[in-house]
Amino acid sequence: MTTDRVPPRLVLDVALVVLAALVGAGLALERAELWDASDRVVAALIVLTALLAIVPAVLRAVSEVRGRRTAAQRELFDDVLSGALWAVSDASGHDPRDLALAAYRLRRPRWRPAALERVHRVRARRRPVASGVTWAPGKGVVGECVASGAVVARDVAALEAAGDAQGLSEAEFARVRGKYAVVVAVPLVDDSGPRSAVTGCLALDGPDGSLPALTRPEVLAVLEACGRALQRLTGATPPATGFAAPSGARRLRSALERQGSPDERVAAAGDEVGS
């Protein structure tokens, strides 16, 4: 049995309503001479009344701005990842309905261990549901990729059959078992600082027996080009050199053009088609 979490915004809204009611009641009691409040207390209540009238409007404005940013980011990732998925399908020969592609961001909060946050995923409806596992460096294929900073490709079904938990706890292993067959993860590396840093990864998963096709140089090139395009579009700096052929940029660019992606996203893919 699980308990639904109460949204933080709802908690804040309720707290503001309760506070407003208490302030209003205090002022009403003071006006009715049922409460002998000092001038400072009355002044504080008046100021609180003004703030309680302003704060909800400010919070709504902030929420709307964040909502627009979130929607814009979701649309950006959906567009670029969808184009990359079609390019991978062309390069691998696999039906796109048998593939899924996800982007993960590495988070390092001070009060919790580092974890991988899934930013977005594109997949066909018949693909497995979410695992419910909180991925982290060293955990699973995506965690191994981020921890090592290298491309990691695994036949997950074979590892599971051999009892390899891939850094997962017993409960996590039980939840994820059977959901994935083949996973290929490519690191996202940011070169903007004094040292290169892994900031996340792209994870491609496919059906049984697809490992040879999904690790072809042409497929890895598309995944690298996709990662670079997303980094350019989100303000990160991709590494100066890559591990894959420039044909990946051309394939991705062509796929983005075919699906009618905005010009800046097509340009972020890299090389001109046919160059």
CSV table of C-alpha atoms in Angstrom, one decimal:
chain,number,residue,atom,x,y,z
A,1,MET,CA,0.0,0.0,0.0
A,2,THR,CA,1.4,3.4,-0.9
A,3,THR,CA,0.4,6.9,0.3
A,4,ASP,CA,0.1,9.7,-2.3
A,5,ARG,CA,2.4,12.6,-1.6
A,6,VAL,CA,0.7,16.0,-1.0
A,7,PRO,CA,2.0,18.5,-3.5
A,8,PRO,CA,4.2,21.1,-1.9
A,9,ARG,CA,2.2,23.9,-3.6
A,10,LEU,CA,-1.0,22.7,-2.0
A,11,VAL,CA,0.6,22.6,1.4
A,12,LEU,CA,1.8,26.2,0.9
A,13,ASP,CA,-1.6,27.4,-0.4
A,14,VAL,CA,-3.3,25.9,2.7
A,15,ALA,CA,-0.8,27.4,5.0
A,16,LEU,CA,-1.3,30.9,3.5
A,17,VAL,CA,-5.1,30.5,3.8
A,18,VAL,CA,-4.8,29.5,7.4
A,19,LEU,CA,-2.4,32.4,8.1
A,20,ALA,CA,-4.7,34.9,6.4
A,21,ALA,CA,-7.6,33.7,8.5
A,22,LEU,CA,-5.6,34.1,11.7
A,23,VAL,CA,-4.5,37.6,10.8
A,24,GLY,CA,-8.0,38.6,9.8
A,25,ALA,CA,-9.4,37.2,13.0
A,26,GLY,CA,-6.7,39.0,15.0
A,27,LEU,CA,-7.6,42.4,13.4
A,28,ALA,CA,-11.3,41.7,13.8
A,29,LEU,CA,-10.9,41.0,17.6
A,30,GLU,CA,-8.8,44.1,18.0
A,31,ARG,CA,-11.4,46.3,16.2
A,32,ALA,CA,-14.1,44.8,18.4
A,33,GLU,CA,-12.0,45.7,21.4
A,34,LEU,CA,-12.0,42.0,22.4
A,35,TRP,CA,-8.2,41.9,22.2
A,36,ASP,CA,-6.0,44.6,23.6
A,37,ALA,CA,-3.2,44.3,21.1
A,38,SER,CA,-0.2,46.7,21.1
A,39,ASP,CA,0.3,49.2,18.3
A,40,ARG,CA,3.3,47.1,17.1
A,41,VAL,CA,1.2,44.0,16.9
A,42,VAL,CA,-1.6,45.7,15.0
A,43,ALA,CA,1.0,47.2,12.6
A,44,ALA,CA,2.5,43.8,12.0
A,45,LEU,CA,-0.9,42.3,11.3
A,46,ILE,CA,-1.7,45.0,8.8
A,47,VAL,CA,1.7,44.4,7.1
A,48,LEU,CA,1.0,40.7,7.0
A,49,THR,CA,-2.4,41.4,5.5
A,50,ALA,CA,-0.8,43.3,2.6
A,51,LEU,CA,1.8,40.6,2.1
A,52,LEU,CA,-0.8,37.8,2.1
A,53,ALA,CA,-2.6,39.7,-0.7
A,54,ILE,CA,0.6,40.0,-2.8
A,55,VAL,CA,2.4,36.6,-2.1
A,56,PRO,CA,-0.2,34.4,-3.8
A,57,ALA,CA,0.0,36.5,-7.0
A,58,VAL,CA,3.8,36.3,-7.0
A,59,LEU,CA,3.7,32.6,-6.4
A,60,ARG,CA,1.3,32.1,-9.3
A,61,ALA,CA,3.5,34.2,-11.6
A,62,VAL,CA,6.6,32.2,-10.6
A,63,SER,CA,4.7,29.0,-11.1
A,64,GLU,CA,3.5,30.0,-14.5
A,65,VAL,CA,7.0,31.0,-15.6
A,66,ARG,CA,8.4,27.7,-14.3
A,67,GLY,CA,5.6,25.8,-16.0
A,68,ARG,CA,6.4,27.5,-19.4
A,69,ARG,CA,10.1,26.7,-19.0
A,70,THR,CA,9.3,23.0,-18.1
A,71,ALA,CA,6.9,22.7,-21.1
A,72,ALA,CA,9.5,24.3,-23.4
A,73,GLN,CA,12.2,21.9,-22.2
A,74,ARG,CA,9.9,18.9,-22.5
A,75,GLU,CA,9.1,19.9,-26.1
A,76,LEU,CA,12.8,20.4,-26.9
A,77,PHE,CA,13.9,17.1,-25.6
A,78,ASP,CA,10.9,15.3,-27.2
A,79,ASP,CA,11.7,16.8,-30.6
A,80,VAL,CA,15.4,16.1,-30.6
A,81,LEU,CA,15.1,12.6,-29.0
A,82,SER,CA,12.3,11.7,-31.5
A,83,GLY,CA,14.5,12.7,-34.4
A,84,ALA,CA,17.4,10.7,-32.9
A,85,LEU,CA,15.2,7.6,-32.4
A,86,TRP,CA,14.3,7.7,-36.1
A,87,ALA,CA,17.9,8.1,-37.1
A,88,VAL,CA,18.9,5.2,-34.9
A,89,SER,CA,16.1,3.1,-36.5
A,90,ASP,CA,17.5,4.0,-40.0
A,91,ALA,CA,21.1,3.2,-38.9
A,92,SER,CA,20.2,-0.1,-37.1
A,93,GLY,CA,17.4,-1.5,-39.2
A,94,HIS,CA,15.2,-1.9,-36.2
A,95,ASP,CA,11.6,-0.8,-36.1
A,96,PRO,CA,11.3,2.4,-34.0
A,97,ARG,CA,8.4,0.9,-32.2
A,98,ASP,CA,10.9,-1.6,-30.7
A,99,LEU,CA,13.2,1.2,-29.4
A,100,ALA,CA,13.2,3.8,-26.7
A,101,LEU,CA,15.6,6.7,-26.0
A,102,ALA,CA,15.9,8.6,-22.7
A,103,ALA,CA,18.0,11.5,-21.5
A,104,TYR,CA,19.3,11.5,-17.9
A,105,ARG,CA,20.8,14.4,-15.9
A,106,LEU,CA,23.3,13.8,-13.0
A,107,ARG,CA,22.2,15.6,-9.8
A,108,ARG,CA,24.5,16.0,-6.9
A,109,PRO,CA,22.5,17.5,-4.0
A,110,ARG,CA,24.4,18.3,-0.9
A,111,TRP,CA,22.0,16.5,1.4
A,112,ARG,CA,21.6,13.3,-0.6
A,113,PRO,CA,23.7,10.9,-2.7
A,114,ALA,CA,24.2,11.7,-6.4
A,115,ALA,CA,21.3,10.4,-8.5
A,116,LEU,CA,20.3,10.3,-12.2
A,117,GLU,CA,17.2,12.3,-13.0
A,118,ARG,CA,15.4,11.2,-16.2
A,119,VAL,CA,14.7,14.4,-18.1
A,120,HIS,CA,12.6,12.9,-20.9
A,121,ARG,CA,12.0,9.6,-22.8
A,122,VAL,CA,10.5,8.8,-26.2
A,123,ARG,CA,9.2,5.3,-26.8
A,124,ALA,CA,6.3,3.4,-28.4
A,125,ARG,CA,3.4,2.6,-26.2
A,126,ARG,CA,4.2,-1.0,-26.1
A,127,ARG,CA,7.6,-0.5,-24.5
A,128,PRO,CA,8.0,-1.4,-20.8
A,129,VAL,CA,6.6,0.9,-18.1
A,130,ALA,CA,9.0,2.9,-15.9
A,131,SER,CA,11.1,0.8,-13.5
A,132,GLY,CA,10.5,2.9,-10.4
A,133,VAL,CA,14.3,2.6,-9.6
A,134,THR,CA,16.3,5.7,-8.7
A,135,TRP,CA,19.3,5.3,-10.9
A,136,ALA,CA,22.7,6.6,-9.6
A,137,PRO,CA,26.4,6.4,-10.6
A,138,GLY,CA,27.4,2.7,-10.6
A,139,LYS,CA,23.8,1.4,-10.6
A,140,GLY,CA,22.6,-0.3,-13.8
A,141,VAL,CA,23.8,0.4,-17.3
A,142,VAL,CA,23.2,4.2,-17.1
A,143,GLY,CA,24.9,4.4,-13.7
A,144,GLU,CA,27.9,2.5,-15.1
A,145,CYS,CA,28.1,4.8,-18.0
A,146,VAL,CA,28.0,8.0,-15.9
A,147,ALA,CA,30.5,6.5,-13.4
A,148,SER,CA,33.0,5.5,-16.1
A,149,GLY,CA,32.4,8.3,-18.5
A,150,ALA,CA,32.4,5.8,-21.4
A,151,VAL,CA,29.9,4.1,-23.7
A,152,VAL,CA,28.4,1.1,-22.0
A,153,ALA,CA,26.4,-1.5,-23.9
A,154,ARG,CA,24.9,-4.5,-22.2
A,155,ASP,CA,22.6,-7.5,-22.9
A,156,VAL,CA,20.6,-6.8,-19.8
A,157,ALA,CA,18.4,-9.9,-20.2
A,158,ALA,CA,21.6,-12.1,-20.2
A,159,LEU,CA,22.9,-10.4,-17.1
A,160,GLU,CA,19.6,-10.9,-15.3
A,161,ALA,CA,19.6,-14.6,-16.3
A,162,ALA,CA,23.0,-14.9,-14.8
A,163,GLY,CA,21.9,-13.2,-11.6
A,164,ASP,CA,24.0,-10.1,-12.1
A,165,ALA,CA,22.1,-7.3,-10.2
A,166,GLN,CA,24.2,-4.6,-11.8
A,167,GLY,CA,24.6,-2.7,-8.5
A,168,LEU,CA,20.9,-2.8,-7.7
A,169,SER,CA,19.4,-3.8,-4.3
A,170,GLU,CA,17.4,-7.0,-4.2
A,171,ALA,CA,14.1,-5.1,-4.2
A,172,GLU,CA,15.2,-2.9,-7.1
A,173,PHE,CA,16.4,-5.9,-9.1
A,174,ALA,CA,13.0,-7.5,-8.6
A,175,ARG,CA,11.3,-4.3,-9.9
A,176,VAL,CA,13.4,-3.9,-13.0
A,177,ARG,CA,13.8,-7.5,-13.9
A,178,GLY,CA,12.3,-8.3,-17.3
A,179,LYS,CA,11.7,-4.7,-18.3
A,180,TYR,CA,14.7,-4.2,-20.5
A,181,ALA,CA,16.5,-6.5,-22.9
A,182,VAL,CA,19.4,-4.5,-24.4
A,183,VAL,CA,20.6,-1.1,-23.2
A,184,VAL,CA,23.3,1.2,-24.7
A,185,ALA,CA,24.3,4.3,-22.7
A,186,VAL,CA,26.4,7.2,-24.0
A,187,PRO,CA,27.8,9.8,-21.6
A,188,LEU,CA,27.1,13.5,-21.8
A,189,VAL,CA,30.3,15.4,-21.1
A,190,ASP,CA,30.5,19.1,-20.4
A,191,ASP,CA,33.7,20.9,-21.4
A,192,SER,CA,32.8,24.3,-20.0
A,193,GLY,CA,34.9,24.0,-16.8
A,194,PRO,CA,38.6,23.6,-16.2
A,195,ARG,CA,38.0,19.8,-16.4
A,196,SER,CA,35.6,17.8,-18.4
A,197,ALA,CA,32.7,16.5,-16.3
A,198,VAL,CA,30.1,13.9,-17.0
A,199,THR,CA,26.7,15.5,-16.6
A,200,GLY,CA,24.4,12.7,-17.6
A,201,CYS,CA,23.8,10.2,-20.4
A,202,LEU,CA,21.6,9.1,-23.2
A,203,ALA,CA,20.1,5.5,-22.8
A,204,LEU,CA,18.9,3.6,-25.8
A,205,ASP,CA,17.1,0.3,-25.2
A,206,GLY,CA,15.9,-2.3,-27.7
A,207,PRO,CA,14.6,-5.8,-28.0
A,208,ASP,CA,16.3,-9.2,-27.5
A,209,GLY,CA,19.1,-9.8,-29.8
A,210,SER,CA,19.6,-6.2,-30.8
A,211,LEU,CA,23.0,-5.6,-29.2
A,212,PRO,CA,25.1,-6.0,-32.3
A,213,ALA,CA,22.9,-3.7,-34.3
A,214,LEU,CA,22.6,-1.0,-31.6
A,215,THR,CA,26.3,-0.9,-31.1
A,216,ARG,CA,27.2,-0.3,-34.7
A,217,PRO,CA,29.4,2.8,-35.2
A,218,GLU,CA,26.6,4.5,-37.2
A,219,VAL,CA,24.2,4.2,-34.2
A,220,LEU,CA,26.8,5.4,-31.6
A,221,ALA,CA,27.5,8.3,-33.9
A,222,VAL,CA,23.8,9.3,-33.9
A,223,LEU,CA,23.7,9.0,-30.1
A,224,GLU,CA,26.8,11.2,-29.7
A,225,ALA,CA,25.4,13.8,-32.2
A,226,CYS,CA,22.1,13.8,-30.2
A,227,GLY,CA,23.9,14.4,-26.9
A,228,ARG,CA,25.9,17.2,-28.5
A,229,ALA,CA,22.8,18.8,-30.0
A,230,LEU,CA,21.0,18.8,-26.6
A,231,GLN,CA,24.0,20.2,-24.8
A,232,ARG,CA,24.3,23.1,-27.4
A,233,LEU,CA,20.6,23.8,-27.1
A,234,THR,CA,20.6,23.8,-23.3
A,235,GLY,CA,23.7,25.9,-22.9
A,236,ALA,CA,26.2,23.2,-22.0
A,237,THR,CA,29.5,22.8,-23.8
A,238,PRO,CA,30.1,19.4,-25.4
A,239,PRO,CA,33.6,18.0,-25.5
A,240,ALA,CA,35.9,19.2,-28.2
A,241,THR,CA,36.4,15.7,-29.6
A,242,GLY,CA,34.1,12.8,-29.9
A,243,PHE,CA,34.3,9.0,-30.1
A,244,ALA,CA,32.1,8.5,-33.2
A,245,ALA,CA,32.0,9.4,-36.9
A,246,PRO,CA,30.6,12.7,-38.1
A,247,SER,CA,28.0,10.7,-40.1
A,248,GLY,CA,25.9,10.7,-36.9
A,249,ALA,CA,25.4,14.5,-37.2
A,250,ARG,CA,24.3,14.2,-40.8
A,251,ARG,CA,21.9,11.4,-39.9
A,252,LEU,CA,20.4,13.3,-37.0
A,253,ARG,CA,20.2,16.5,-39.0
A,254,SER,CA,18.4,14.7,-41.8
A,255,ALA,CA,15.9,13.2,-39.4
A,256,LEU,CA,15.2,16.5,-37.7
A,257,GLU,CA,14.7,18.1,-41.1
A,258,ARG,CA,12.2,15.4,-42.1
A,259,GLN,CA,10.1,15.8,-39.0
A,260,GLY,CA,10.0,19.6,-39.4
A,261,SER,CA,12.1,20.6,-36.3
A,262,PRO,CA,12.9,24.3,-35.8
A,263,ASP,CA,15.9,25.6,-37.7
A,264,GLU,CA,18.0,26.1,-34.5
A,265,ARG,CA,17.6,22.5,-33.5
A,266,VAL,CA,18.5,21.3,-37.0
A,267,ALA,CA,21.6,23.5,-36.9
A,268,ALA,CA,22.5,22.3,-33.4
A,269,ALA,CA,22.8,18.7,-34.8
A,270,GLY,CA,26.0,19.7,-36.6
A,271,ASP,CA,27.3,19.0,-40.1
A,272,GLU,CA,25.2,20.0,-43.1
A,273,VAL,CA,23.6,17.0,-44.8
A,274,GLY,CA,25.7,15.9,-47.7
A,275,SER,CA,28.8,17.8,-46.6
